[in-house]
Amino acid sequence: MDLFTLVLPFSKCAAGLVVSLRIGERTPGEDKPMSDRPSYEQLNTNFNWVIAERELGYRPGDVINIGWMCSDRLCQLGLAEKLALLWEDYQGNQKRFTYNDLRVYSNTIAHFLARLGILPGERVCLFLDRVPELYIGFLGILKMGAVAQPLFSAFGDESLCVRLKDAGTSAIVTQKKHLHKVRKIREQLPNLRHCIVVDVPQASLQERETAFAMEQVPPVEHFPIYPTKAESPSVLHYTSGTTGQPKGAQHVHYSIVAQYLTAKWVLDFRPDDIYWCNADPGWVTGTSYGIIGPWANGITQAVLDSGFNAGKWYEFIEKYRVTVWYSAPTAIRLLMKEGAEIIRKHDLSSLRHLASVGEPLNPEAVIWSKEVFGKPFHDTFWQTETGCIVITNFPGMEIKPGSMGKPFPGITATVLDPRTYEPAKAGLIALRPGWPSQIRGYWNNPAGYQAKFRNGWYLCGDRASIDADGYFWFMGRDDDVINTGGHLVGPFEVESALLGCPAVAESAAVAKPDPVNMEVVKAYVTVKQGYQPSDDLELEIMNHIRKRLSPLAMPQEIEFVESLPKTRSGKIVRRILRCKEFNEPVGDLSTIMDD
Ligand code: 6R9
């Protein structure tokens, strides 16, 4: 059986979905190219990353330092008094920082770390809620040549310990409320020389703990930044780990070239934008597009240090007049669950451009957002390992809801037959190595990184198909694809069909062992408020999706659950559900939400 036959059920089904939702048509007026915006095709012609190097004022061989590029450079360009950060926490406390504040406070932090004896190249972990010290500390660490290692402050002590041990981290910056976790694991971490606490006086601290109040110590006007070069290590990001052990992805300072340009073009930045990225910098989205991308572009960004709450989120957009919003499917599904009524209570007319990342964006979400916000969410695909958006619905490009769009200019992407590793119509998403923000390796794990390459391609570990117009359609993580009687079914098509049912809030389709077909599809489903799980509801859902899915992709069973297992970045971890079905051990769970 050739590959095309193998993926036929998916293609057929995706087409069915397109018809039933009237999608794949030209996007309506609001998504037409703005007159001053070059088209995707124009930008793709003769593309060269040198465009970004020039705009950043970088020439090969120069010193390049992300911390400096995101603060001092903007001040030199006359933006010293422009607001860089509008910050608010869950209690309503607010702070504002200009680009000059970023420059001076990041100097102050860099100076403090250098005085403490932290050396260039050493790893400094940021273990903080989304407080200003996290964002500005990130720049400060990079300015003095150390490597920033951001971790979710919600991690428990074990998750923290594994990552600090692996990275041989020298210092950790944290808050009073998370200090007990550091103290608990301290003895297991001989490399950890310093624990820096940003919100307590020195008197309350123990040995090897140092108080540092960013806004109270004498500000450092001038700091000689460490002369990092293109290949100097910058950020160590532990991947979200939907599969296997978390790996430390090693980024370099040159990554800013890609993060700057992808942010500018894909997030459609304009000088007066107020940009909001929902992601925590513990996830790569929160650093590439929650720190580096916007600040390299001199954009004002708003940060809300608070968990999900639809009302609060809409208030935040309204209050700060957010224009560009970068979110994730999990959050969008939660907003959909809350309904449109609450949206009508807010003036969200400032929103101009919406984008999403992290998981496949279901067509329903795109259509819903057009209805309620008057703007579609633009799906963007990328990974910790790619460092920047690689496949995307470009602003102004026709959106086909459910599709990830096309490769960013300068990115050569295809899909490969998993047996021959030759380009095919559907298969493994593969990228030609060599874009600026590609990671340079996994920390302590060169073999793991080498295993990601075949025939001169970098393999993302995901499957997709490419349509006649060159649009990519996501199928699933390579390990999540369900093999039923030799036919491959991507969880995404099943889940998208399920999300079309009014009762379904979230879903996960996984393989279940089957004596005849080897595997069949099983769906886990959470229901929206006002619906009760029952046999009747199961039947209703089955009837609804029968029209949209090929018989092979039809779930044999639906199990109603309270919630689905997710990573801290909001990705559904199908592996856990699959292991349950196969009675297998689930392996590493350190990034799962409720650890
Ligand atoms: C940025 C980020 C990467 C994995 C990736 C894929 C999934 C991300 C997606 C998407 C479908 C999209 N993913 N964006 N799947 N459509 N638009 O998420 O990085 O945490 O390393 O995860 O996330 O499976 O391989 P990371």
Coordinates of C-alpha atoms and ligand atoms in Angstrom, one line a residue:
M1 CA 0.0 0.0 0.0
D2 CA 1.5 3.3 -0.9
L3 CA 1.5 6.3 1.3
F4 CA -1.2 8.1 -0.5
T5 CA -3.6 5.2 0.2
L6 CA -2.5 5.2 3.8
V7 CA -3.5 8.8 4.3
L8 CA -6.6 8.7 2.2
P9 CA -9.0 8.5 5.1
F10 CA -7.6 11.7 6.5
S11 CA -7.6 13.6 3.2
K12 CA -11.2 12.6 2.5
C13 CA -12.2 13.5 5.9
A14 CA -10.5 16.9 5.9
A15 CA -12.2 17.7 2.6
G16 CA -15.6 16.7 4.1
L17 CA -15.0 19.0 7.0
V18 CA -14.1 21.8 4.7
V19 CA -17.4 21.4 2.8
S20 CA -19.6 21.2 5.8
L21 CA -18.1 24.3 7.4
R22 CA -18.0 26.2 4.2
I23 CA -14.3 26.7 4.8
G24 CA -11.4 26.9 2.5
E25 CA -13.1 29.8 0.7
R26 CA -11.6 33.2 0.3
T27 CA -11.4 35.0 3.6
P28 CA -13.8 37.9 3.9
G29 CA -12.8 41.6 3.7
E30 CA -11.2 42.0 7.1
D31 CA -8.3 39.7 6.3
K32 CA -7.4 41.3 2.9
P33 CA -3.9 42.6 2.6
M34 CA -3.5 46.1 4.0
S35 CA -2.3 48.3 1.2
D36 CA 1.1 49.0 2.8
R37 CA 1.8 45.4 3.6
P38 CA 3.8 43.3 1.1
S39 CA 2.1 40.0 0.2
Y40 CA 3.5 36.6 1.3
E41 CA 4.5 36.0 -2.3
Q42 CA 6.4 39.2 -2.5
L43 CA 8.2 38.6 0.7
N44 CA 9.0 35.0 -0.3
T45 CA 10.7 36.1 -3.5
N46 CA 14.4 36.5 -3.1
F47 CA 14.0 36.2 0.7
N48 CA 17.2 36.4 2.7
W49 CA 17.7 36.5 6.5
V50 CA 20.1 39.4 5.7
I51 CA 17.0 41.5 5.7
A52 CA 16.6 41.0 9.4
E53 CA 20.4 41.3 10.1
R54 CA 20.3 44.7 8.4
E55 CA 17.2 45.9 10.2
L56 CA 18.9 44.9 13.5
G57 CA 22.1 46.6 12.5
Y58 CA 24.1 43.3 12.6
R59 CA 26.9 42.3 10.3
P60 CA 28.5 38.8 10.4
G61 CA 31.2 38.7 12.9
D62 CA 29.8 41.5 15.1
V63 CA 29.0 41.2 18.7
I64 CA 25.3 40.2 19.0
N65 CA 23.6 40.2 22.3
I66 CA 19.8 39.7 22.8
G67 CA 19.8 41.6 26.1
W68 CA 21.3 44.6 24.5
M69 CA 19.3 44.3 21.3
C70 CA 16.0 44.4 23.2
S71 CA 16.8 47.4 25.4
D72 CA 19.8 49.6 24.7
R73 CA 19.4 49.4 20.9
L74 CA 15.8 50.7 21.1
C75 CA 17.0 53.6 23.3
Q76 CA 19.6 54.5 20.7
L77 CA 16.9 54.5 18.1
G78 CA 15.0 57.1 20.1
L79 CA 12.5 54.9 21.9
A80 CA 14.0 55.4 25.4
E81 CA 10.7 56.9 26.7
K82 CA 8.4 54.5 24.8
L83 CA 6.5 52.0 27.0
A84 CA 8.0 48.6 26.7
L85 CA 6.0 46.7 29.4
L86 CA 2.6 47.3 30.9
W87 CA 2.3 44.8 33.7
E88 CA -0.6 43.8 35.9
D89 CA -1.1 41.0 38.3
Y90 CA -4.1 39.0 39.5
Q91 CA -4.7 41.5 42.4
G92 CA -4.8 44.5 40.0
N93 CA -1.3 45.8 41.0
Q94 CA 0.2 47.6 38.0
K95 CA 3.6 48.7 36.8
R96 CA 4.9 50.4 33.7
F97 CA 8.4 50.2 32.3
T98 CA 9.9 52.3 29.4
Y99 CA 12.7 51.0 27.1
N100 CA 15.1 53.1 29.2
D101 CA 13.8 51.3 32.3
L102 CA 14.5 48.0 30.6
R103 CA 18.0 49.1 29.7
V104 CA 18.8 50.4 33.2
Y105 CA 17.2 47.6 35.2
S106 CA 18.7 44.9 33.0
N107 CA 22.1 46.5 33.5
T108 CA 21.4 46.5 37.3
I109 CA 20.7 42.8 37.2
A110 CA 23.6 42.0 34.9
H111 CA 25.9 43.9 37.2
F112 CA 24.6 42.2 40.3
L113 CA 25.0 38.7 38.8
A114 CA 28.6 39.5 37.6
R115 CA 29.4 40.8 41.2
L116 CA 28.1 37.6 42.6
G117 CA 30.6 35.7 40.5
I118 CA 28.4 34.2 37.9
L119 CA 30.5 33.6 34.8
P120 CA 29.6 33.9 31.1
G121 CA 28.2 30.6 29.8
E122 CA 26.8 29.5 33.2
R123 CA 23.1 28.7 33.5
V124 CA 21.0 31.1 35.5
C125 CA 17.4 29.8 36.1
L126 CA 14.5 32.1 36.3
F127 CA 11.9 30.5 38.6
L128 CA 9.4 33.3 38.9
D129 CA 5.8 34.1 38.3
R130 CA 5.2 36.5 35.5
V131 CA 6.6 39.4 37.4
P132 CA 8.7 42.2 35.8
E133 CA 11.9 40.7 37.2
L134 CA 11.3 37.6 35.0
Y135 CA 11.2 39.6 31.8
I136 CA 13.9 42.1 32.6
G137 CA 16.0 39.5 34.4
F138 CA 16.1 37.5 31.2
L139 CA 17.7 40.5 29.4
G140 CA 20.1 41.0 32.3
I141 CA 21.3 37.4 32.3
L142 CA 22.0 37.6 28.6
K143 CA 23.8 40.9 28.9
M144 CA 26.4 39.5 31.2
G145 CA 26.9 36.5 29.0
A146 CA 25.2 33.8 31.1
V147 CA 22.5 31.5 29.7
A148 CA 18.9 32.1 30.7
Q149 CA 17.0 29.0 31.8
P150 CA 13.4 30.0 32.4
L151 CA 11.2 27.4 34.2
F152 CA 7.5 27.5 35.0
S153 CA 7.1 28.7 38.6
A154 CA 4.3 26.3 39.0
F155 CA 6.7 23.4 38.8
G156 CA 7.0 21.2 41.8
D157 CA 10.3 20.6 43.4
E158 CA 11.0 17.4 41.5
S159 CA 10.4 18.9 38.1
L160 CA 12.6 21.7 39.1
C161 CA 15.3 19.5 40.4
V162 CA 15.5 17.3 37.3
R163 CA 16.1 20.4 35.1
L164 CA 18.5 22.2 37.4
K165 CA 20.6 19.0 37.8
D166 CA 20.6 18.3 34.0
A167 CA 21.7 21.9 33.2
G168 CA 24.2 22.1 36.1
T169 CA 22.6 25.4 36.9
S170 CA 24.8 27.9 38.9
A171 CA 22.1 30.3 40.2
I172 CA 18.4 30.5 40.5
V173 CA 16.3 33.7 40.7
T174 CA 13.0 33.2 42.6
Q175 CA 10.3 34.7 44.8
K176 CA 9.5 34.1 48.5
K177 CA 6.5 32.0 47.6
H178 CA 8.6 29.5 45.6
L179 CA 11.7 29.5 47.9
H180 CA 10.6 26.4 49.8
K181 CA 10.9 24.3 46.7
V182 CA 14.4 25.4 46.1
R183 CA 15.4 24.8 49.7
K184 CA 14.0 21.3 49.5
I185 CA 16.2 20.2 46.6
R186 CA 19.3 22.3 47.4
E187 CA 21.4 19.5 48.8
Q188 CA 20.9 17.5 45.6
L189 CA 22.4 20.4 43.5
P190 CA 26.1 20.8 44.2
N191 CA 26.4 23.3 41.2
L192 CA 23.8 25.6 42.5
R193 CA 25.9 28.3 44.2
H194 CA 23.3 31.1 44.6
C195 CA 19.7 31.5 45.2
I196 CA 18.5 35.0 44.5
V197 CA 15.2 36.1 46.0
V198 CA 13.6 39.2 44.5
D199 CA 11.0 40.1 47.2
V200 CA 12.4 39.6 50.7
P201 CA 14.9 41.3 52.9
Q202 CA 18.3 39.7 53.4
A203 CA 17.5 39.2 57.1
S204 CA 14.9 36.5 56.3
L205 CA 17.3 34.4 54.1
Q206 CA 19.7 31.6 54.8
E207 CA 23.3 30.8 53.6
R208 CA 23.9 31.0 49.9
E209 CA 20.6 33.0 49.5
T210 CA 20.8 36.7 48.4
A211 CA 18.1 39.3 48.4
F212 CA 17.9 41.4 45.3
A213 CA 15.2 44.1 44.9
M214 CA 15.5 45.3 41.3
E215 CA 13.8 48.6 41.8
Q216 CA 15.4 49.4 45.2
V217 CA 19.1 48.9 44.6
P218 CA 21.2 51.7 43.0
P219 CA 20.4 51.6 39.3
V220 CA 23.4 50.8 37.0
E221 CA 23.4 53.3 34.1
H222 CA 26.2 51.7 32.2
F223 CA 27.1 48.1 32.0
P224 CA 29.7 46.7 29.6
I225 CA 27.8 43.9 28.1
Y226 CA 29.6 40.6 27.5
P227 CA 30.6 40.5 23.8
T228 CA 28.6 37.5 22.9
K229 CA 28.8 36.4 19.2
A230 CA 26.2 34.8 16.9
E231 CA 26.9 31.3 18.2
S232 CA 27.2 32.1 21.9
P233 CA 24.6 30.2 23.9
S234 CA 21.7 32.3 25.1
V235 CA 18.7 30.4 26.3
L236 CA 18.3 26.8 27.6
H237 CA 14.6 25.8 27.2
Y238 CA 13.3 22.5 28.5
T239 CA 10.8 21.2 26.0
S240 CA 7.2 20.7 27.1
G241 CA 7.6 17.0 27.0
T242 CA 4.4 15.7 25.6
T243 CA 6.5 12.6 24.8
G244 CA 9.4 11.1 26.8
Q245 CA 11.9 12.9 29.0
P246 CA 12.2 16.7 28.9
K247 CA 15.2 17.9 26.8
G248 CA 17.2 21.0 27.2
A249 CA 17.0 22.9 23.9
Q250 CA 20.1 25.1 23.4
H251 CA 19.5 28.4 21.7
V252 CA 22.1 31.0 20.6
H253 CA 22.2 34.8 20.4
Y254 CA 21.8 34.7 16.6
S255 CA 18.3 33.4 17.1
I256 CA 17.1 37.0 17.5
V257 CA 17.5 37.4 13.7
A258 CA 14.6 35.0 13.1
Q259 CA 12.6 35.9 16.2
Y260 CA 12.7 39.6 15.2
L261 CA 11.5 39.1 11.6
T262 CA 8.9 36.4 12.2
A263 CA 7.4 38.5 15.0
K264 CA 7.3 41.5 12.8
W265 CA 5.8 39.8 9.8
V266 CA 3.6 37.1 11.3
L267 CA 2.3 39.1 14.3
D268 CA 2.0 42.0 11.9
F269 CA 3.6 44.5 14.3
R270 CA 3.0 48.2 13.8
P271 CA 4.7 50.9 15.9
D272 CA 1.7 51.8 18.0
D273 CA 0.6 48.2 18.8
I274 CA -0.2 47.0 22.2
Y275 CA 0.7 43.4 22.1
W276 CA -0.4 40.6 24.5
C277 CA 1.2 37.1 24.5
N278 CA -0.6 34.8 26.9
A279 CA 2.4 32.4 27.2
D280 CA 4.5 32.1 30.3
P281 CA 8.2 32.4 29.5
G282 CA 8.6 28.8 31.0
W283 CA 7.3 27.9 27.5
V284 CA 9.3 28.9 24.4
T285 CA 6.4 31.0 23.1
G286 CA 6.8 33.2 26.2
T287 CA 10.5 33.9 25.4
S288 CA 10.6 34.0 21.6
Y289 CA 7.4 36.0 21.3
G290 CA 6.8 37.1 24.9
I291 CA 10.2 38.8 25.3
I292 CA 12.6 38.8 22.3
G293 CA 10.3 39.2 19.3
P294 CA 8.2 42.1 20.6
W295 CA 11.1 44.0 22.3
A296 CA 13.5 43.5 19.4
N297 CA 10.7 45.3 17.4
G298 CA 10.3 48.1 19.9
I299 CA 6.7 47.1 20.6
T300 CA 4.8 47.9 23.8
Q301 CA 3.7 44.7 25.4
A302 CA 1.2 44.0 28.1
V303 CA 1.6 41.2 30.6
L304 CA -1.1 39.8 32.8
D305 CA 0.3 37.7 35.7
S306 CA -2.8 35.7 36.3
G307 CA -4.3 32.3 35.4
F308 CA -7.1 31.8 32.9
N309 CA -10.3 33.7 33.6
A310 CA -12.4 34.8 30.6
G311 CA -13.9 37.9 32.2
K312 CA -10.5 39.0 33.4
W313 CA -8.9 38.4 30.0
Y314 CA -11.5 40.5 28.2
E315 CA -11.2 43.2 30.8
F316 CA -7.5 43.2 30.2
I317 CA -7.8 43.6 26.4
E318 CA -10.3 46.4 26.9
K319 CA -8.3 48.2 29.5
Y320 CA -5.0 48.2 27.7
R321 CA -6.5 48.5 24.2
V322 CA -4.6 45.3 23.1
T323 CA -4.2 45.3 19.3
V324 CA -2.3 42.1 18.7
W325 CA -3.0 39.0 20.7
Y326 CA -1.0 35.7 20.5
S327 CA -2.8 32.9 22.3
A328 CA -3.2 29.1 22.2
P329 CA -5.9 26.7 21.2
T330 CA -6.4 25.5 24.8
A331 CA -7.2 29.1 25.9
I332 CA -9.3 29.7 22.8
R333 CA -11.4 26.6 23.6
L334 CA -11.9 27.7 27.1
L335 CA -13.0 31.1 25.9
M336 CA -15.4 29.3 23.5
K337 CA -16.7 27.3 26.4
E338 CA -17.6 30.6 28.2
G339 CA -19.7 31.7 25.3
A340 CA -20.2 34.9 23.4
E341 CA -22.5 36.7 25.9
I342 CA -19.5 37.7 28.1
I343 CA -17.7 39.1 25.0
R344 CA -20.6 41.5 24.3
K345 CA -20.1 43.1 27.7
H346 CA -16.6 44.3 26.6
D347 CA -15.3 46.7 24.0
L348 CA -12.7 44.6 22.2
S349 CA -12.6 46.8 19.1
S350 CA -8.9 47.5 19.6
L351 CA -8.0 44.0 18.5
R352 CA -6.5 44.0 15.0
H353 CA -4.6 40.8 14.6
L354 CA -5.0 37.4 16.4
A355 CA -2.6 34.4 16.3
S356 CA -2.4 31.0 17.9
V357 CA 0.3 28.4 18.6
G358 CA 0.9 25.2 20.6
E359 CA -1.6 22.8 19.3
P360 CA -3.7 22.4 16.1
L361 CA -6.2 25.2 15.8
N362 CA -9.6 23.6 15.1
P363 CA -11.6 25.2 12.2
E364 CA -14.4 25.9 14.7
A365 CA -12.1 28.1 16.7
V366 CA -11.2 30.2 13.6
I367 CA -14.8 30.5 12.5
W368 CA -15.9 31.4 16.1
S369 CA -13.2 34.1 16.5
K370 CA -14.3 35.7 13.2
E371 CA -17.9 35.7 14.5
V372 CA -17.2 37.1 18.0
F373 CA -14.1 39.2 17.5
G374 CA -14.6 40.0 13.8
K375 CA -11.1 38.6 13.2
P376 CA -9.8 35.1 12.6
F377 CA -7.1 33.5 14.7
H378 CA -4.1 32.9 12.5
D379 CA -2.5 29.5 13.2
T380 CA 1.2 29.4 13.6
F381 CA 3.3 26.2 13.8
W382 CA 6.7 25.9 15.4
Q383 CA 8.6 24.2 18.2
T384 CA 11.1 24.8 21.0
E385 CA 13.6 23.4 18.6
T386 CA 12.8 25.8 15.8
G387 CA 12.9 28.8 18.1
C388 CA 10.7 30.7 15.7
I389 CA 7.5 30.3 13.7
V390 CA 8.2 28.1 10.7
I391 CA 4.7 27.4 9.1
T392 CA 2.0 30.0 9.4
N393 CA -1.1 31.8 8.2
F394 CA 0.6 34.9 7.0
P395 CA -1.3 38.2 7.6
G396 CA -3.3 39.0 4.5
M397 CA -3.0 35.4 3.2
E398 CA -6.2 33.5 2.5
I399 CA -6.9 31.5 5.6
K400 CA -8.1 27.9 5.2
P401 CA -9.5 27.2 8.7
G402 CA -7.9 24.1 10.1
S403 CA -4.7 24.6 8.1
M404 CA -1.4 25.7 9.5
G405 CA -0.7 27.8 6.4
K406 CA 2.5 27.9 4.5
P407 CA 6.2 28.0 5.4
F408 CA 7.6 31.3 6.5
P409 CA 9.9 32.9 3.8
G410 CA 13.4 31.5 4.2
I411 CA 12.1 28.2 5.7
T412 CA 12.1 25.2 3.4
A413 CA 9.5 22.8 4.7
T414 CA 8.0 19.6 3.3
V415 CA 6.5 16.3 4.4
L416 CA 8.4 13.1 4.1
D417 CA 7.3 9.5 3.5
P418 CA 8.2 7.9 6.9
R419 CA 9.7 4.9 5.2
T420 CA 11.9 6.4 2.5
Y421 CA 12.3 10.0 3.9
E422 CA 11.5 11.3 0.4
P423 CA 9.1 14.2 -0.1
A424 CA 5.5 13.0 -0.2
K425 CA 2.0 14.5 -0.1
A426 CA 1.5 13.5 3.5
G427 CA 3.9 12.3 6.2
L428 CA 6.5 13.7 8.6
I429 CA 7.0 17.4 8.7
A430 CA 10.6 18.2 7.8
L431 CA 12.6 21.4 7.6
R432 CA 15.9 22.1 5.8
P433 CA 18.4 22.9 8.6
G434 CA 20.1 26.3 8.8
W435 CA 17.6 29.0 9.8
P436 CA 18.9 31.4 12.4
S437 CA 16.9 30.2 15.5
Q438 CA 17.3 26.5 15.0
I439 CA 18.6 25.1 18.3
R440 CA 22.2 24.0 18.3
G441 CA 21.7 20.9 20.2
Y442 CA 20.1 19.2 23.3
W443 CA 22.0 19.8 26.5
N444 CA 24.0 16.7 27.5
N445 CA 22.3 14.8 24.7
P446 CA 24.0 15.1 21.3
A447 CA 22.7 11.7 20.2
G448 CA 19.1 12.7 20.9
Y449 CA 19.6 15.7 18.6
Q450 CA 21.3 13.8 15.9
A451 CA 18.4 11.4 15.8
K452 CA 16.2 14.3 14.6
F453 CA 17.9 14.4 11.2
R454 CA 17.4 12.2 8.1
N455 CA 18.5 12.7 4.5
G456 CA 19.6 16.3 5.3
W457 CA 16.2 17.2 6.8
Y458 CA 15.3 18.1 10.4
L459 CA 12.2 16.1 11.5
C460 CA 9.8 17.9 13.7
G461 CA 8.1 14.7 15.0
D462 CA 4.7 15.7 13.6
R463 CA 2.7 14.6 10.6
A464 CA 0.9 16.7 8.1
S465 CA -0.3 16.7 4.5
I466 CA 0.2 19.4 1.9
D467 CA -2.6 20.5 -0.4
A468 CA -2.4 21.6 -4.0
D469 CA -2.1 25.2 -2.9
G470 CA 0.9 24.4 -0.7
Y471 CA -1.0 24.7 2.6
F472 CA 0.0 22.4 5.4
W473 CA -2.7 20.4 7.3
F474 CA -1.7 19.0 10.7
M475 CA -2.5 15.4 11.5
G476 CA -0.9 14.8 14.8
R477 CA 2.3 14.1 16.7
D478 CA 4.0 11.3 15.0
D479 CA 3.5 9.1 18.1
D480 CA -0.1 10.1 18.4
V481 CA -1.2 8.9 15.0
I482 CA -3.6 6.0 15.2
N483 CA -3.0 3.0 12.9
T484 CA -6.3 1.3 12.3
G485 CA -6.1 -1.7 10.0
G486 CA -3.1 -0.1 8.2
H487 CA -4.9 3.2 7.8
L488 CA -3.4 6.2 9.6
V489 CA -5.8 8.5 11.4
G490 CA -4.6 11.8 12.8
P491 CA -6.2 12.7 16.1
F492 CA -6.7 16.2 14.9
E493 CA -9.4 15.3 12.3
V494 CA -11.4 13.3 14.9
E495 CA -11.1 16.0 17.6
S496 CA -12.1 18.8 15.1
A497 CA -15.2 16.8 14.2
L498 CA -16.0 16.3 17.9
L499 CA -15.5 20.0 18.6
G500 CA -18.2 20.7 16.1
C501 CA -20.8 19.1 18.5
P502 CA -22.4 21.7 20.6
A503 CA -21.9 19.6 23.8
V504 CA -18.2 19.1 23.4
A505 CA -15.8 21.4 25.1
E506 CA -12.5 19.5 24.6
S507 CA -11.5 16.2 23.2
A508 CA -8.6 13.8 22.7
A509 CA -8.6 11.0 20.2
V510 CA -6.2 8.1 21.0
A511 CA -5.5 4.6 19.8
K512 CA -7.1 1.7 21.7
P513 CA -5.9 -1.9 21.1
D514 CA -8.1 -4.0 18.9
P515 CA -7.8 -7.7 18.0
V516 CA -8.9 -7.2 14.4
N517 CA -7.7 -3.7 13.3
M518 CA -4.6 -3.6 15.6
E519 CA -5.8 -0.2 16.8
V520 CA -9.2 1.7 16.7
V521 CA -10.0 5.2 17.7
K522 CA -11.2 6.1 21.2
A523 CA -12.3 9.6 22.1
Y524 CA -12.1 11.2 25.5
V525 CA -14.4 14.1 25.8
T526 CA -15.2 16.9 28.3
V527 CA -18.6 18.5 28.0
K528 CA -19.7 22.2 28.1
Q529 CA -21.6 23.6 31.0
G530 CA -25.3 22.7 30.8
Y531 CA -24.6 19.2 29.4
Q532 CA -24.5 15.9 31.3
P533 CA -22.6 12.9 30.2
S534 CA -25.0 10.0 29.3
D535 CA -25.5 7.2 26.8
D536 CA -27.9 9.4 24.9
L537 CA -25.4 12.2 24.6
E538 CA -22.8 9.7 23.4
L539 CA -25.2 8.6 20.7
E540 CA -25.9 12.2 19.8
I541 CA -22.2 12.9 19.5
M542 CA -21.6 9.8 17.4
N543 CA -24.5 10.7 15.1
H544 CA -23.1 14.2 14.7
I545 CA -19.6 13.1 13.7
R546 CA -20.6 10.2 11.5
K547 CA -21.5 12.7 8.8
R548 CA -18.0 14.3 9.0
L549 CA -15.7 11.4 9.5
S550 CA -14.8 8.4 7.4
P551 CA -15.9 5.1 9.0
L552 CA -12.3 4.3 9.8
A553 CA -11.8 7.5 11.8
M554 CA -15.0 7.1 13.8
P555 CA -14.4 6.5 17.5
Q556 CA -15.4 3.1 18.6
E557 CA -15.9 4.5 22.1
I558 CA -16.4 7.8 23.8
E559 CA -15.4 8.3 27.4
F560 CA -16.6 11.3 29.2
V561 CA -14.0 12.8 31.6
E562 CA -13.8 15.8 33.9
S563 CA -10.6 17.1 32.3
L564 CA -7.8 16.0 29.9
P565 CA -4.2 15.7 30.9
K566 CA -2.2 18.7 29.7
T567 CA 1.2 20.2 29.8
R568 CA 1.9 23.5 31.5
S569 CA 1.8 25.1 28.0
G570 CA -1.7 23.7 27.5
K571 CA -1.0 20.8 25.2
I572 CA -3.2 17.7 25.6
V573 CA -1.0 14.8 26.4
R574 CA -2.6 12.0 24.4
R575 CA 0.3 9.7 25.4
I576 CA -1.1 9.3 28.9
L577 CA -4.5 8.3 27.6
R578 CA -3.0 6.0 25.1
C579 CA -0.9 4.3 27.8
K580 CA -4.0 3.8 29.8
E581 CA -5.6 2.0 26.9
F582 CA -2.6 -0.2 26.3
N583 CA -1.9 -0.7 30.0
E584 CA 1.6 0.6 29.6
P585 CA 3.7 2.8 32.0
V586 CA 3.2 6.5 31.3
G587 CA 6.9 7.5 31.8
D588 CA 7.9 11.0 32.7
L589 CA 5.0 13.2 33.9
S590 CA 7.0 16.1 35.2
T591 CA 5.5 18.7 32.9
I592 CA 1.9 17.7 33.4
M593 CA -0.4 20.3 34.8
D594 CA -1.2 18.8 38.2
D595 CA 2.1 17.5 39.3
Ligands
6R9_1 C1 5.8 26.6 20.2 C2 5.6 25.3 20.8 C3 6.0 21.9 19.8 C4 4.9 20.9 19.3 C5 4.9 20.7 17.8 C6 3.5 20.3 17.6 C7 2.7 21.2 18.5 C8 2.8 23.7 18.0 C9 1.2 23.8 16.5 C10 1.3 22.4 16.9 C11 -0.4 21.8 15.5 C12 0.2 24.1 15.6 N1 2.3 22.4 17.8 N2 2.1 24.5 17.2 N3 0.5 21.5 16.4 N4 -0.6 23.1 15.1 N5 0.0 25.4 15.1 O1 4.5 24.9 20.9 O2 6.7 24.6 21.1 O3 6.3 23.4 23.3 O4 8.2 22.7 21.8 O5 5.8 22.2 21.1 O6 3.6 21.5 19.6 O7 3.3 18.9 18.0 O8 5.9 19.7 17.5 P1 6.8 23.2 21.9

